[in-house]
Amino acid sequence: MPLIQRRKGEEAEKASSSNERIAPDASEDEDRKKKELSPKKRKKSAGEKSKWSCLDNCCWFVGCVCTVWWLLLFLYNAMPSSFPQYVTEAITGPLPDPPGVKLKKEGLRAKHPVVFVPGIVTGGLELWEGHECAEGLFRKRLWGGTFGEVYKRPLCWVEHMSLDNETGLDPPGIRLRPVTGLVAADYFMPGYFVWAVLIANLARIGYEEKTMYMAAYDWRLSFQNTEVRDQTLSRIKSHIEMMVATNGGKKAVVIPHSMGVLYFLHFMKWVEAPAPMGGGGGPDWCSKHIKAIMNIGGPFLGVPKAVAGLFSSEAKDIAVARAIAPGFLSNDIFRVQTLQHVMKMSRTWDSTMSMIPKGGETIWGGLDWSPEEGYLPSKRRQRMNDTQVSSESGTNNSSSRARANYGRIISFGKDIAESPSSEIEMIDFRDAVKGQNLANTTCRDVWTEYHDMGIEGVRAVAEHKVYTAETVLDLLYFVAPKMMARGSSHFSYGIADDLDDPKYKHYKYWSNPLETKLPSASDIEIFSMYGVGIPTERAYIYKLSPSAECYIPFQIDTSFEGEDEDSCLKDGVYTVEGDETVPVLSAGFMCARGWRGKTRFNPSGIRTYVREYDHAPPANLLEGRGTQSGAHVDVMGNFALIEDIIRVAAGATGEDLGGDQVYSDIFKWSEKINLAL
């Protein structure tokens, strides 16, 4: 027994040692097999879970978005064209016929040739010659398109959009030219119409490209320089003559929009003035070739918004954006100080100076008065087809609230904006000693004319405290002397004492309706057509920027609000009746009073009409920008305005439309202006 047990023990020890020798070999085989497996199979064999990286998540998200987008695009193209309209009508009810369809059913047909004159920034500009950074962009739109080049090469884009700071013409080696044809301003960018809706409705009654002409021009240039560089005024003259001749002698209906209103006012003087300054058409050219001028949103007397843009490169919308994200627009964004570049670029555009307020304190008011004094948004009355004041505005409550001194276009501080003028101590900034700012060496900044003012010059501007329509010109001459030196040779902002003075034959006065006469053409009709019912910028409260050493030293102070819901002060801006860009006073005064009847500005008694369109926002998203909008650009899609234009183009007169259509206090405000007529 002991022997048997001993043998069994020896066999067990041998088996154990044998297993120990075999085990390492087996584990080595397994390790070798695992190494031979792919990483994915090795994870699965090890029972490990897959881990997603941020890149995986991003790719998955982009893939899902693209898949959904292409699916929706496929479904949109596959559905019947009437389906979107069916869905809209199911929600909102039957849609009214577009004006073109409605008037075609009434029997209206194309009659008078139509000329469109676009405004500032709405016309496309394409590149014909550029620097190396613009390689591959020949005849591509740098303005009025997708704006893709802004994101790809912003500094190059700014360089090519700027004009020469000395001449106001092309910089060396750069040529941007206006896009031609109806496509020049039908859409500002894909999906954002300007003239497209009006063109489409005119086409419904028989108009086509041979009877419609887009008078495109480079809106950056001064009006006379469009002729010097591009012969644009001569082209407009020739095109109108050709359209009248090829349409049986039927006169043209001209439809300018925004700054295009001032541009065409300049054209009417140019075309009849003798060469070489004018077009040599003779004193009866307008009478022979123009039936009616239907001005849309015309800034006849300028806009306060232009002052804020030139002074600090902002308006209410920019100021509010800056307040929401402090420093965002002033800091480096892809190495671009946004507002400084905007200022440097826009101050080379002489056209912007055409919209500085004209008429001084006589039109826009002084320190203690303004034509719109007592205006209350909630008391706006509706008056239609009636030029008489039906009842007085609710101004009795104005004494219980802070006055809106609209004549003070710029005030430094709310207390200055509201205090009696006798309590304001003003220091004359014009005698301040300028000194070069250190910003060029201490900050990564873009040069602007503010750098030549120095700290003392900046402080002097703020200590003057308040500026009216007259002193704001002195202010701009002080802060932007190079810009204003160019502008003063092309534009004027006063009121003529004697329109027969030979000096008013110079082109610098031709776009100012207060310093020029309308043509001698009593059979022409002039319409002033604009939206109302939208708060429109009229005066601003400013402050010194905390980073004045490096950036634009002044900015709108958005911290100030009115004391009640009926106040006209919001986000540091006083608003009044208008179309969101042009106050009623500027858009309506000339047709309401300055040109009404035979006046020294309208010696032949051209008939004038005021046609206002009360703003109604779209009821839902399916209506897009709305068919009853009164906003400055959106009004171009207003069905009532389009109908008025089509009727006149088809032969109607202002009396056929019903004469004046007024919702605002334009006639009452016009009577407050003490202007010799």
C-alpha angles and dihedrals in degrees: 000000000000088000093051092047091049091052092049090051091052091049090050091051091050091050091048094050090046091054091049090054093048098045097067090050091053093048090049089053091051092049090049091050091049091052090051091054119092116257090251093052091043090056091048093046090050090050092241122155121236115257121213120218126209089256090056091051093049093048091048091050094047090047092052092048092049092047093050091044094052091045092052091045090052092049091047092053092043097052121089113270091240094056097088090051090047091054092047093050091047088059103034102024128245114341120230118250114265111257092254093055093044095050093043088058087053089056101255116151136182111283118147120045113249128223122195120203111193124212134232118313095358096094122082123246123200132195120250099163131011148155126277093273089063094057111149096021099100108148091356117135114257090177130033105027138066093324088220091145090060090066097039099049111003098168092049090049093051090048092054096042092054124089127217109287092218104041104023088228134097118321114233112287096009129103122175115175133186119263111245132222131034090305089068092085110359089107126017089204132345108303096008108100126202109163098356097095093049092047092050092051093048088051090058091066094047108280120141137167094285090060097038125063130185107212093209119185138165099273092196094069128080110261096253092046090060085068095041094053106025105014086233096152090052090050092051090049093050094045094051091048091050093047092050092047094048094046098059096269094300109154122241127256107220119206114190122180129205111320087005085075090064091041092056091045086057090047094055091057093041096050093055097039118097120259141291093037093031139034097259095230094139132239094291100048095105092046091054098045110029127070100174142351112216105192115198118202092341117187091208093161097030131254131264086223088072090060093054090046094053095039100049107355092247144093131188096293094050092044092052092048089051091051092051092050106027114210095004096113093039098050130077111285106184086334092307121119092209105204094039091054091046090052094046091049100041093047088065090058104091092191091073089067091061088073099054107122113276129208098039119224092340089071106022101034135244137254094299107025144039134174092247094051111145095024113156121184094216093052096055108133128210115238120172129185090352129103094190123097106247096193139350120269117255095264096140090090093052092089090062093058136050113281120246103228097199092175089071096078092177125026127172102223134000092259089059091048092054105032122100110263091241089066096052117095109203127193117209105246094189092079094050116124111242121216131182114266119237091224094105091063102031101041136043091240142145116248116250131166088262088075089067093056100066126204094293093054092049092048092049091055091053093045092056082068103190137043132192129195089277101045092042087071090057088048093055092046088054099046098035108026096158093051094046092045089060093041096050090062091057107031140038130196107193138094120259117239093192117017090192090066107118091231090073090068087077116103094236089077099045098090094048109087089200092060103041141052127241114245120274096259114121093178094063119096123211122202128193106204121179145139125258136188099065123106106252128196114259109152138009141216111216138190137190111266113244089226095048092136092066107021142034101313098216132054139167111268104230093182093085119092134170120264095241140023091261093059121120091214118093130153091354094305128109111216133197138178114307148097096289092269110036120045116228090245092064097040098044112027099085095050093038096050118338093067099019108126120337109336134154087263091049106032096166094052100242108193114250131195134191114215114182125185116207111226119244116174119224113279093224142356092269090069092063110203092349136251094245100045120140096191117129097258101015090061085075085076094046107125094212092053092046090050091052091051094048092049092052091045088052091053108277124136131220090262090054088058090053100262117256122013109195134175101159134065093258095130093048092047091047091056090057091062111094099214124148109237 
